[in-house]
Amino acid sequence: ILPQLTKNTSVFDFAIAFVKALHENRGTIPSKQSPSSNPGRADVALPPNNVKTMIETLLNVAAAQWDSVDVPPYYDYLQRLHSAKTQRIMSIIETCLLTGHMKTCHQFFVSILGMPGTTAKEFEPLYIPLVPHLRTLMTPQTIDLCTSPLSDVLQLLVGSYLRDVLGSSPPTTEAKVRKIGCGECYRCDALDLFILSKKTTMETFRFVQNSQRLHLEARLGTAPDL
């Protein structure tokens, strides 16, 4: 049955339910073949290692389909889409914790963060809501969020947030220092000397007439980048 399941792209719910059923009934599954009272039917026998392998395989099948959700395209489509994806992520995490498959859980987290697309676009609708969901899941089970692999995931999320959302400061573009005076009056000559100076940081201009001040203000207005 497993080869057929791994090829099916819409068995998420079945795979999770199957894993839980195997885990809950692992103690009642015979590890050795026993004679059947019905001659036409042979009892199923699964060694413990085979049960563990089946669970791991089914978890990987479900993990590969966490984002293959079918949401009707109407009102609040994107919100409902991300909500459905979050529910699937939490279902996989919960099942991994239930069965003790923490390595599979860690690999699943890595696959989520490495999925195609811009990481920054996924933070607000998908990654950030995971944190309170994780806390709600961990608290009743007295599992510390600072334990691996959950701590590893939180570190990856914080690192990705700093890198992809906040990002590095954009390079500052230095203004091109240049003359902005009219070239015909001594006040503009003094203005150009001030602008081109590498030592003077402040200069006082005194005007006898208001028109002179307006003239310099008009010249300054031609260079808003300075």
C-alpha positions as CSV (number, residue, x, y, z in Angstrom):
1,I,0.0,0.0,0.0
2,L,2.9,2.4,0.7
3,P,4.2,2.6,-2.9
4,Q,0.7,3.6,-4.0
5,L,0.4,6.2,-1.2
6,T,3.7,7.9,-2.0
7,K,2.6,8.4,-5.6
8,N,-0.8,10.0,-4.6
9,T,-0.6,13.8,-4.2
10,S,-3.8,14.2,-2.2
11,V,-3.6,11.8,0.8
12,F,-2.6,14.3,3.5
13,D,-5.5,13.6,5.9
14,F,-5.4,9.9,5.3
15,A,-1.6,9.7,5.9
16,I,-1.9,11.6,9.2
17,A,-4.8,9.5,10.4
18,F,-3.0,6.3,9.4
19,V,0.1,7.4,11.3
20,K,-2.0,8.0,14.5
21,A,-3.7,4.7,14.1
22,L,-0.4,2.8,13.7
23,H,1.0,4.6,16.7
24,E,-2.0,4.0,18.9
25,N,-2.2,0.3,18.0
26,R,1.5,-0.5,17.8
27,G,1.3,-2.7,20.9
28,T,-1.5,-4.9,19.4
29,I,0.2,-5.4,16.0
30,P,1.8,-8.9,15.9
31,S,5.5,-8.9,15.2
32,K,5.5,-12.4,13.9
33,Q,3.3,-14.3,11.5
34,S,0.8,-16.5,13.4
35,P,-1.5,-19.3,12.0
36,S,-4.9,-17.9,11.0
37,S,-8.1,-19.5,12.0
38,N,-9.4,-18.6,8.6
39,P,-7.7,-20.7,5.9
40,G,-8.4,-18.1,3.3
41,R,-6.9,-15.2,5.2
42,A,-3.4,-14.6,6.6
43,D,-2.9,-12.4,9.6
44,V,-0.7,-9.3,9.1
45,A,2.6,-9.3,11.0
46,L,4.8,-6.2,11.3
47,P,8.1,-6.2,13.2
48,P,8.5,-3.0,15.4
49,N,11.1,-1.6,13.1
50,N,8.7,-2.0,10.2
51,V,6.0,-0.1,12.0
52,K,8.5,2.7,12.7
53,T,9.5,2.8,9.1
54,M,5.9,2.9,7.9
55,I,5.2,5.8,10.3
56,E,8.2,7.7,9.0
57,T,7.3,7.1,5.4
58,L,3.7,8.3,6.0
59,L,4.9,11.4,7.8
60,N,7.2,12.2,4.8
61,V,4.2,11.7,2.5
62,A,2.1,14.2,4.5
63,A,5.0,16.6,4.9
64,A,5.4,16.8,1.1
65,Q,1.8,17.8,0.8
66,W,1.5,20.4,3.5
67,D,1.0,23.3,1.0
68,S,-1.3,21.3,-1.4
69,V,-4.5,22.7,0.1
70,D,-7.7,23.1,-1.8
71,V,-9.5,26.3,-0.9
72,P,-12.5,27.7,-2.8
73,P,-11.5,30.9,-4.5
74,Y,-13.9,33.4,-3.0
75,Y,-13.9,36.0,-0.2
76,D,-10.7,36.2,1.9
77,Y,-9.1,33.5,-0.3
78,L,-5.4,34.2,0.7
79,Q,-6.3,34.4,4.4
80,R,-8.1,31.1,4.3
81,L,-5.3,29.6,2.2
82,H,-2.6,30.4,4.7
83,S,-4.8,29.4,7.5
84,A,-5.3,25.9,5.9
85,K,-1.5,25.6,5.4
86,T,-0.8,26.6,9.0
87,Q,-3.3,23.9,10.2
88,R,-1.4,21.3,8.1
89,I,1.9,22.4,9.5
90,M,0.7,22.1,13.0
91,S,-0.9,18.7,12.3
92,I,2.5,17.4,11.1
93,I,4.3,18.8,14.1
94,E,1.8,17.4,16.5
95,T,2.0,14.0,14.9
96,C,5.8,14.0,14.9
97,L,5.8,14.9,18.6
98,L,3.2,12.2,19.3
99,T,5.2,9.5,17.5
100,G,8.6,10.8,18.6
101,H,9.9,11.4,15.1
102,M,11.8,14.6,15.8
103,K,14.3,14.1,13.0
104,T,11.4,14.1,10.5
105,C,10.0,17.2,12.2
106,H,13.4,19.0,11.8
107,Q,13.6,18.0,8.2
108,F,10.1,19.3,7.7
109,F,10.9,22.7,9.1
110,V,13.9,23.0,6.9
111,S,11.8,22.2,3.8
112,I,9.3,24.9,4.8
113,L,11.9,27.6,5.1
114,G,13.5,26.4,1.9
115,M,10.4,26.4,-0.2
116,P,10.3,28.4,-3.5
117,G,9.4,32.1,-3.3
118,T,10.4,35.1,-1.3
119,T,10.8,34.3,2.4
120,A,9.8,37.9,3.3
121,K,6.4,37.4,1.7
122,E,5.6,34.3,3.8
123,F,6.5,35.8,7.3
124,E,3.4,37.7,8.1
125,P,0.7,35.3,6.7
126,L,2.5,32.0,7.5
127,Y,5.6,32.0,9.7
128,I,4.6,34.5,12.4
129,P,1.3,32.7,13.2
130,L,3.2,29.5,13.7
131,V,4.9,30.8,16.9
132,P,1.7,31.2,19.1
133,H,0.4,27.9,17.6
134,L,3.6,26.1,18.6
135,R,3.4,27.6,22.1
136,T,-0.2,26.4,22.5
137,L,0.8,22.9,21.3
138,M,3.9,22.7,23.6
139,T,2.4,24.0,26.8
140,P,0.0,21.2,27.7
141,Q,2.8,18.7,26.9
142,T,5.3,20.6,29.1
143,I,7.7,20.8,26.2
144,D,10.1,23.7,26.2
145,L,10.2,25.7,23.0
146,C,14.0,26.0,23.6
147,T,14.5,22.3,23.0
148,S,15.7,21.0,19.7
149,P,14.4,20.9,17.0
150,L,11.9,23.6,17.9
151,S,14.7,25.9,19.1
152,D,16.5,25.4,15.8
153,V,13.4,26.4,13.9
154,L,12.9,29.6,16.0
155,Q,16.6,30.5,15.4
156,L,16.1,30.0,11.7
157,L,12.9,32.1,11.7
158,V,14.6,35.0,13.6
159,G,17.7,34.8,11.3
160,S,15.5,34.8,8.2
161,Y,13.4,37.7,9.5
162,L,16.5,39.8,10.2
163,R,17.9,38.9,6.7
164,D,14.8,38.9,4.5
165,V,12.3,41.2,6.2
166,L,14.3,43.8,7.9
167,G,17.3,43.4,5.5
168,S,20.4,45.4,5.4
169,S,20.3,49.2,5.2
170,P,20.2,50.4,1.6
171,P,23.4,52.0,0.5
172,T,23.3,55.8,1.0
173,T,23.8,57.7,-2.2
174,E,26.1,60.7,-1.7
175,A,24.8,63.9,-3.1
176,K,26.8,65.2,-6.0
177,V,28.4,68.4,-4.7
178,R,28.3,71.1,-7.3
179,K,27.9,74.8,-7.9
180,I,24.2,76.0,-7.8
181,G,24.7,79.7,-7.9
182,C,23.6,81.9,-10.8
183,G,27.2,82.8,-11.6
184,E,26.4,86.5,-11.9
185,C,26.3,87.8,-8.3
186,Y,28.7,87.8,-5.4
187,R,26.2,86.2,-3.0
188,C,25.9,83.2,-5.2
189,D,29.7,83.0,-5.4
190,A,29.8,82.9,-1.6
191,L,27.1,80.2,-1.7
192,D,29.1,78.1,-4.1
193,L,32.2,78.4,-2.0
194,F,30.3,77.2,1.1
195,I,28.8,74.2,-0.7
196,L,32.1,73.2,-2.2
197,S,34.0,73.6,1.1
198,K,35.0,70.4,2.9
199,K,35.7,72.1,6.1
200,T,32.9,74.7,6.6
201,T,29.7,73.2,8.0
202,M,27.8,76.4,8.6
203,E,27.6,79.8,7.0
204,T,25.6,83.0,7.8
205,F,24.3,85.1,4.9
206,R,23.1,88.6,5.7
207,F,20.8,90.4,3.3
208,V,20.0,94.0,2.9
209,Q,17.1,93.4,0.7
210,N,14.4,90.6,0.8
211,S,14.9,90.0,-2.9
212,Q,18.5,88.9,-2.2
213,R,17.3,86.3,0.3
214,L,14.6,85.1,-2.1
215,H,17.2,84.8,-4.9
216,L,19.4,82.5,-2.8
217,E,16.4,80.4,-1.7
218,A,15.5,80.0,-5.3
219,R,19.0,78.8,-6.1
220,L,18.9,76.3,-3.2
221,G,15.6,75.1,-4.4
222,T,17.2,73.9,-7.6
223,A,19.3,71.3,-5.6
224,P,17.0,69.5,-3.1
225,D,19.6,66.7,-2.8
226,L,22.1,68.9,-1.1
